[in-house]
Amino acid sequence: SPRKPLVLSLHGWGGTGKNLLSQIVAEQLHPAGLRSRFVHLFVATLHFPHRHLVRLYQEQLQKWIQGNVSACPHSVFIFDEMDKLHPGLIDAIKPFLDYYEQVNGVSYNNAVFIFLSNAGANLINQVALDFWRSGRQREEIQLKDLESVLSVGVFNNKNSGLWHSSLIEKNLIDYFVPFLPLEHKHVKMCIRAEMLSRGHPVDEKVVEEVIEEMTFFPKEEKIYSDKGCKTVQAKLNFHWDA
């Protein structure tokens, strides 16, 4: 019996697993996952492209959420590209995220809202890099090392979609979840997993060839993949076609 809906804000570099995690969460509630009619994906540049229509988008979004939660209290709403969302637009859903038993006769407390964003990635990457330069392991980084820095950074970032948002001011986001940049070993794991998912045995020679084509940062140390695992599928396609 939650007192409010679960609200997660996932932040990090592209290709680090934010979309994958949102799919996993959706599948735990609805077996069809993103194909379920109770899971709703909004992409900022597709569904809310025009700044001058923000007021209209806000009204449409409220109606859409109210109608779908009325049909299924366990609805899941995923907002992708939050860093490209026009400032103020997301505040339209504040009434549904707050500690209200009902809003217009509808309870939203069993719904789940997930925000996906690249905003804050530079802050996360810097913390990871500082740990590495001080001789500490990536696995030593804890949520407390990042969560407060991340929430403040996103709140003050005009390109975050949550810039000066009432969702942060009123503490309505339950967790700011940082996704750390991926090292060489993590990208190799992605390559092997992709091979297995296609029914192929793992070929370490191809793994090394693909990893050699990936780009890493910072320029000097080359520790972290600047695209995460996002280009792994395309690079494997190229190798197998060749």
mmCIF file of C-alpha atoms in Angstrom:
data_model
loop_
_atom_site.group_PDB
_atom_site.id
_atom_site.type_symbol
_atom_site.label_atom_id
_atom_site.label_comp_id
_atom_site.label_asym_id
_atom_site.label_seq_id
_atom_site.Cartn_x
_atom_site.Cartn_y
_atom_site.Cartn_z
ATOM 1 C CA SER A 1 0.000 0.000 0.000
ATOM 2 C CA PRO A 2 2.384 2.760 -1.190
ATOM 3 C CA ARG A 3 1.542 6.330 -0.294
ATOM 4 C CA LYS A 4 2.715 7.635 -3.674
ATOM 5 C CA PRO A 5 3.778 6.245 -7.047
ATOM 6 C CA LEU A 6 7.347 5.016 -7.524
ATOM 7 C CA VAL A 7 9.395 7.634 -9.399
ATOM 8 C CA LEU A 8 12.870 6.779 -10.705
ATOM 9 C CA SER A 9 15.213 9.159 -12.524
ATOM 10 C CA LEU A 10 17.962 7.287 -14.391
ATOM 11 C CA HIS A 11 21.036 9.271 -15.435
ATOM 12 C CA GLY A 12 24.194 8.475 -17.328
ATOM 13 C CA TRP A 13 26.101 8.326 -20.582
ATOM 14 C CA GLY A 14 24.415 6.763 -23.617
ATOM 15 C CA GLY A 15 24.733 2.996 -23.901
ATOM 16 C CA THR A 16 25.164 2.349 -20.165
ATOM 17 C CA GLY A 17 21.864 0.490 -19.628
ATOM 18 C CA LYS A 18 19.133 3.022 -18.757
ATOM 19 C CA ASN A 19 16.723 1.766 -21.426
ATOM 20 C CA LEU A 20 17.524 -1.832 -20.560
ATOM 21 C CA LEU A 21 16.701 -1.277 -16.897
ATOM 22 C CA SER A 22 13.396 0.442 -17.721
ATOM 23 C CA GLN A 23 12.473 -2.564 -19.885
ATOM 24 C CA ILE A 24 13.330 -4.960 -17.050
ATOM 25 C CA VAL A 25 11.163 -2.995 -14.599
ATOM 26 C CA ALA A 26 8.274 -2.927 -17.082
ATOM 27 C CA GLU A 27 8.542 -6.684 -17.705
ATOM 28 C CA GLN A 28 8.380 -7.435 -13.986
ATOM 29 C CA LEU A 29 4.980 -5.728 -13.816
ATOM 30 C CA HIS A 30 3.673 -6.636 -17.275
ATOM 31 C CA PRO A 31 5.122 -9.729 -19.022
ATOM 32 C CA ALA A 32 4.761 -8.130 -22.470
ATOM 33 C CA GLY A 33 7.074 -5.320 -21.364
ATOM 34 C CA LEU A 34 7.178 -2.396 -23.764
ATOM 35 C CA ARG A 35 4.611 -4.165 -25.952
ATOM 36 C CA SER A 36 2.054 -4.107 -23.132
ATOM 37 C CA ARG A 37 -0.815 -1.660 -23.467
ATOM 38 C CA PHE A 38 -0.179 -0.762 -19.836
ATOM 39 C CA VAL A 39 3.400 0.401 -20.476
ATOM 40 C CA HIS A 40 3.691 3.826 -22.087
ATOM 41 C CA LEU A 41 6.865 5.224 -23.631
ATOM 42 C CA PHE A 42 7.244 8.937 -24.330
ATOM 43 C CA VAL A 43 10.222 10.181 -26.352
ATOM 44 C CA ALA A 44 10.817 13.914 -25.940
ATOM 45 C CA THR A 45 11.854 14.688 -29.515
ATOM 46 C CA LEU A 46 9.020 12.585 -30.965
ATOM 47 C CA HIS A 47 6.046 13.326 -28.705
ATOM 48 C CA PHE A 48 6.893 16.856 -27.495
ATOM 49 C CA PRO A 49 8.968 18.474 -30.274
ATOM 50 C CA HIS A 50 7.705 22.088 -30.262
ATOM 51 C CA ARG A 51 8.479 24.539 -27.471
ATOM 52 C CA HIS A 52 5.524 26.802 -28.277
ATOM 53 C CA LEU A 53 3.100 23.894 -27.705
ATOM 54 C CA VAL A 54 4.215 23.122 -24.143
ATOM 55 C CA ARG A 55 0.858 24.140 -22.646
ATOM 56 C CA LEU A 56 -0.988 21.808 -25.050
ATOM 57 C CA TYR A 57 1.429 18.961 -24.325
ATOM 58 C CA GLN A 58 0.858 19.420 -20.597
ATOM 59 C CA GLU A 59 -2.904 19.100 -20.999
ATOM 60 C CA GLN A 60 -2.584 16.072 -23.279
ATOM 61 C CA LEU A 61 -0.139 14.387 -20.904
ATOM 62 C CA GLN A 62 -2.431 14.848 -17.908
ATOM 63 C CA LYS A 63 -5.396 13.401 -19.783
ATOM 64 C CA TRP A 64 -3.353 10.474 -21.084
ATOM 65 C CA ILE A 65 -2.000 9.546 -17.643
ATOM 66 C CA GLN A 66 -5.364 9.939 -15.915
ATOM 67 C CA GLY A 67 -7.123 7.790 -18.522
ATOM 68 C CA ASN A 68 -4.542 5.016 -18.476
ATOM 69 C CA VAL A 69 -4.179 4.788 -14.691
ATOM 70 C CA SER A 70 -7.981 4.647 -14.463
ATOM 71 C CA ALA A 71 -7.816 1.596 -16.754
ATOM 72 C CA CYS A 72 -4.805 0.011 -15.016
ATOM 73 C CA PRO A 73 -3.570 1.217 -11.588
ATOM 74 C CA HIS A 74 -0.204 -0.503 -12.216
ATOM 75 C CA SER A 75 0.538 1.477 -15.388
ATOM 76 C CA VAL A 76 4.187 2.221 -16.196
ATOM 77 C CA PHE A 77 5.193 5.532 -17.807
ATOM 78 C CA ILE A 78 8.688 5.893 -19.282
ATOM 79 C CA PHE A 79 9.974 9.300 -20.375
ATOM 80 C CA ASP A 80 13.030 9.003 -22.606
ATOM 81 C CA GLU A 81 15.367 11.874 -23.600
ATOM 82 C CA MET A 82 14.449 13.907 -20.532
ATOM 83 C CA ASP A 83 17.449 16.119 -21.259
ATOM 84 C CA LYS A 84 15.673 17.210 -24.469
ATOM 85 C CA LEU A 85 12.315 17.874 -22.780
ATOM 86 C CA HIS A 86 11.215 21.514 -22.723
ATOM 87 C CA PRO A 87 11.580 23.137 -19.273
ATOM 88 C CA GLY A 88 8.397 23.075 -17.203
ATOM 89 C CA LEU A 89 6.604 20.441 -19.273
ATOM 90 C CA ILE A 90 7.163 17.576 -16.834
ATOM 91 C CA ASP A 91 5.759 19.632 -13.923
ATOM 92 C CA ALA A 92 2.313 18.939 -15.393
ATOM 93 C CA ILE A 93 2.406 15.461 -13.862
ATOM 94 C CA LYS A 94 3.253 16.678 -10.331
ATOM 95 C CA PRO A 95 -0.298 16.072 -8.951
ATOM 96 C CA PHE A 96 -0.039 12.406 -9.947
ATOM 97 C CA LEU A 97 3.314 11.923 -8.172
ATOM 98 C CA ASP A 98 2.444 13.572 -4.871
ATOM 99 C CA TYR A 99 1.225 12.101 -1.565
ATOM 100 C CA TYR A 100 -2.472 12.151 -2.437
ATOM 101 C CA GLU A 101 -4.787 9.249 -1.769
ATOM 102 C CA GLN A 102 -6.709 10.160 -4.925
ATOM 103 C CA VAL A 103 -6.770 12.843 -7.606
ATOM 104 C CA ASN A 104 -10.192 13.352 -9.196
ATOM 105 C CA GLY A 105 -11.289 9.976 -7.855
ATOM 106 C CA VAL A 106 -8.258 8.079 -9.189
ATOM 107 C CA SER A 107 -5.394 6.638 -7.113
ATOM 108 C CA TYR A 108 -1.952 6.832 -8.740
ATOM 109 C CA ASN A 109 -0.061 5.200 -5.888
ATOM 110 C CA ASN A 110 0.580 1.908 -7.699
ATOM 111 C CA ALA A 111 1.818 3.495 -10.932
ATOM 112 C CA VAL A 112 5.505 3.698 -11.858
ATOM 113 C CA PHE A 113 7.186 6.668 -13.531
ATOM 114 C CA ILE A 114 10.696 6.355 -14.998
ATOM 115 C CA PHE A 115 12.740 9.244 -16.394
ATOM 116 C CA LEU A 116 15.739 8.505 -18.646
ATOM 117 C CA SER A 117 18.327 11.218 -19.157
ATOM 118 C CA ASN A 118 21.894 11.920 -20.265
ATOM 119 C CA ALA A 119 21.843 14.972 -18.005
ATOM 120 C CA GLY A 120 24.252 14.615 -15.120
ATOM 121 C CA ALA A 121 26.433 12.155 -17.057
ATOM 122 C CA ASN A 122 29.444 14.467 -16.873
ATOM 123 C CA LEU A 123 29.081 14.683 -13.074
ATOM 124 C CA ILE A 124 28.857 10.893 -12.808
ATOM 125 C CA ASN A 125 31.827 10.378 -15.124
ATOM 126 C CA GLN A 126 33.931 12.864 -13.167
ATOM 127 C CA VAL A 127 33.259 11.071 -9.880
ATOM 128 C CA ALA A 128 34.181 7.739 -11.486
ATOM 129 C CA LEU A 129 37.353 9.273 -12.917
ATOM 130 C CA ASP A 130 38.314 10.831 -9.564
ATOM 131 C CA PHE A 131 37.961 7.405 -7.925
ATOM 132 C CA TRP A 132 40.156 5.829 -10.609
ATOM 133 C CA ARG A 133 42.834 8.511 -10.331
ATOM 134 C CA SER A 134 42.934 8.080 -6.556
ATOM 135 C CA GLY A 135 43.530 4.337 -6.987
ATOM 136 C CA ARG A 136 40.044 3.287 -5.894
ATOM 137 C CA GLN A 137 37.902 0.716 -7.688
ATOM 138 C CA ARG A 138 34.780 1.602 -9.662
ATOM 139 C CA GLU A 139 32.875 -0.864 -7.472
ATOM 140 C CA GLU A 140 33.687 1.242 -4.384
ATOM 141 C CA ILE A 141 31.467 4.093 -5.608
ATOM 142 C CA GLN A 142 28.282 4.204 -3.558
ATOM 143 C CA LEU A 143 24.923 5.821 -4.218
ATOM 144 C CA LYS A 144 25.599 8.412 -1.509
ATOM 145 C CA ASP A 145 28.682 9.545 -3.454
ATOM 146 C CA LEU A 146 26.487 10.562 -6.383
ATOM 147 C CA GLU A 147 22.796 10.974 -5.532
ATOM 148 C CA SER A 148 22.884 14.413 -3.876
ATOM 149 C CA VAL A 149 25.383 15.780 -6.414
ATOM 150 C CA LEU A 150 23.203 14.441 -9.207
ATOM 151 C CA SER A 151 19.889 15.868 -7.947
ATOM 152 C CA VAL A 152 21.393 19.346 -7.458
ATOM 153 C CA GLY A 153 23.201 19.218 -10.788
ATOM 154 C CA VAL A 154 20.091 18.187 -12.710
ATOM 155 C CA PHE A 155 17.932 20.786 -10.912
ATOM 156 C CA ASN A 156 20.342 23.551 -12.000
ATOM 157 C CA ASN A 157 20.885 22.247 -15.528
ATOM 158 C CA LYS A 158 18.731 24.075 -18.088
ATOM 159 C CA ASN A 159 19.072 21.112 -20.450
ATOM 160 C CA SER A 160 17.959 18.443 -18.006
ATOM 161 C CA GLY A 161 14.164 18.541 -18.440
ATOM 162 C CA LEU A 162 14.033 18.867 -14.636
ATOM 163 C CA TRP A 163 15.476 22.382 -14.512
ATOM 164 C CA HIS A 164 13.998 24.094 -11.416
ATOM 165 C CA SER A 165 11.330 21.400 -11.452
ATOM 166 C CA SER A 166 8.778 21.157 -8.651
ATOM 167 C CA LEU A 167 9.300 17.380 -8.775
ATOM 168 C CA ILE A 168 12.742 17.906 -7.241
ATOM 169 C CA GLU A 169 11.733 20.830 -5.029
ATOM 170 C CA LYS A 170 8.973 18.741 -3.439
ATOM 171 C CA ASN A 171 11.157 15.603 -3.215
ATOM 172 C CA LEU A 172 8.794 13.592 -5.398
ATOM 173 C CA ILE A 173 11.560 11.680 -7.197
ATOM 174 C CA ASP A 174 12.255 8.656 -5.015
ATOM 175 C CA TYR A 175 15.629 7.700 -6.457
ATOM 176 C CA PHE A 176 18.185 9.388 -8.678
ATOM 177 C CA VAL A 177 19.953 6.361 -10.170
ATOM 178 C CA PRO A 178 23.425 7.032 -11.611
ATOM 179 C CA PHE A 179 24.743 4.787 -14.376
ATOM 180 C CA LEU A 180 28.530 4.641 -14.273
ATOM 181 C CA PRO A 181 30.608 4.791 -17.477
ATOM 182 C CA LEU A 182 31.641 1.403 -18.866
ATOM 183 C CA GLU A 183 35.241 0.212 -18.863
ATOM 184 C CA HIS A 184 36.866 -2.086 -21.449
ATOM 185 C CA LYS A 185 35.883 -5.195 -19.486
ATOM 186 C CA HIS A 186 32.210 -4.179 -19.429
ATOM 187 C CA VAL A 187 32.096 -3.524 -23.178
ATOM 188 C CA LYS A 188 33.665 -6.935 -23.774
ATOM 189 C CA MET A 189 30.877 -8.460 -21.689
ATOM 190 C CA CYS A 190 28.341 -6.699 -23.953
ATOM 191 C CA ILE A 191 30.047 -8.076 -27.073
ATOM 192 C CA ARG A 192 30.050 -11.636 -25.724
ATOM 193 C CA ALA A 193 26.418 -11.357 -24.608
ATOM 194 C CA GLU A 194 25.412 -10.101 -28.061
ATOM 195 C CA MET A 195 27.173 -13.046 -29.721
ATOM 196 C CA LEU A 196 25.402 -15.536 -27.483
ATOM 197 C CA SER A 197 22.013 -13.852 -27.984
ATOM 198 C CA ARG A 198 22.428 -14.433 -31.745
ATOM 199 C CA GLY A 199 23.185 -18.110 -31.197
ATOM 200 C CA HIS A 200 26.905 -17.840 -31.965
ATOM 201 C CA PRO A 201 29.756 -19.146 -29.799
ATOM 202 C CA VAL A 202 31.959 -16.468 -28.272
ATOM 203 C CA ASP A 203 34.921 -15.680 -30.527
ATOM 204 C CA GLU A 204 37.523 -13.824 -28.460
ATOM 205 C CA LYS A 205 39.372 -12.771 -31.614
ATOM 206 C CA VAL A 206 36.281 -10.908 -32.810
ATOM 207 C CA VAL A 207 35.763 -9.487 -29.304
ATOM 208 C CA GLU A 208 39.238 -7.941 -29.454
ATOM 209 C CA GLU A 209 38.685 -6.659 -32.995
ATOM 210 C CA VAL A 210 35.425 -4.946 -31.999
ATOM 211 C CA ILE A 211 36.892 -3.432 -28.837
ATOM 212 C CA GLU A 212 39.765 -1.998 -30.896
ATOM 213 C CA GLU A 213 37.247 -0.071 -32.993
ATOM 214 C CA MET A 214 35.538 1.460 -29.950
ATOM 215 C CA THR A 215 36.557 4.893 -28.674
ATOM 216 C CA PHE A 216 37.362 5.613 -25.043
ATOM 217 C CA PHE A 217 37.865 8.680 -22.839
ATOM 218 C CA PRO A 218 39.610 10.645 -21.348
ATOM 219 C CA LYS A 219 41.902 11.163 -24.301
ATOM 220 C CA GLU A 220 45.041 10.288 -22.363
ATOM 221 C CA GLU A 221 43.905 7.395 -20.144
ATOM 222 C CA LYS A 222 41.203 5.904 -22.435
ATOM 223 C CA ILE A 223 39.375 4.198 -19.577
ATOM 224 C CA TYR A 224 35.660 4.567 -20.366
ATOM 225 C CA SER A 225 33.672 3.894 -23.532
ATOM 226 C CA ASP A 226 32.210 7.151 -24.836
ATOM 227 C CA LYS A 227 29.238 5.292 -26.372
ATOM 228 C CA GLY A 228 28.835 2.616 -23.723
ATOM 229 C CA CYS A 229 27.663 -0.544 -25.507
ATOM 230 C CA LYS A 230 25.441 1.319 -27.953
ATOM 231 C CA THR A 231 27.467 0.522 -31.126
ATOM 232 C CA VAL A 232 28.259 -3.108 -30.294
ATOM 233 C CA GLN A 233 25.437 -4.573 -32.432
ATOM 234 C CA ALA A 234 26.362 -2.513 -35.502
ATOM 235 C CA LYS A 235 30.069 -3.330 -35.225
ATOM 236 C CA LEU A 236 29.350 -7.042 -34.870
ATOM 237 C CA ASN A 237 27.131 -6.887 -37.951
ATOM 238 C CA PHE A 238 30.010 -5.380 -39.890
ATOM 239 C CA HIS A 239 32.459 -8.080 -38.810
ATOM 240 C CA TRP A 240 30.121 -10.932 -39.638
ATOM 241 C CA ASP A 241 29.126 -9.413 -42.975
ATOM 242 C CA ALA A 242 32.800 -9.040 -43.818
#
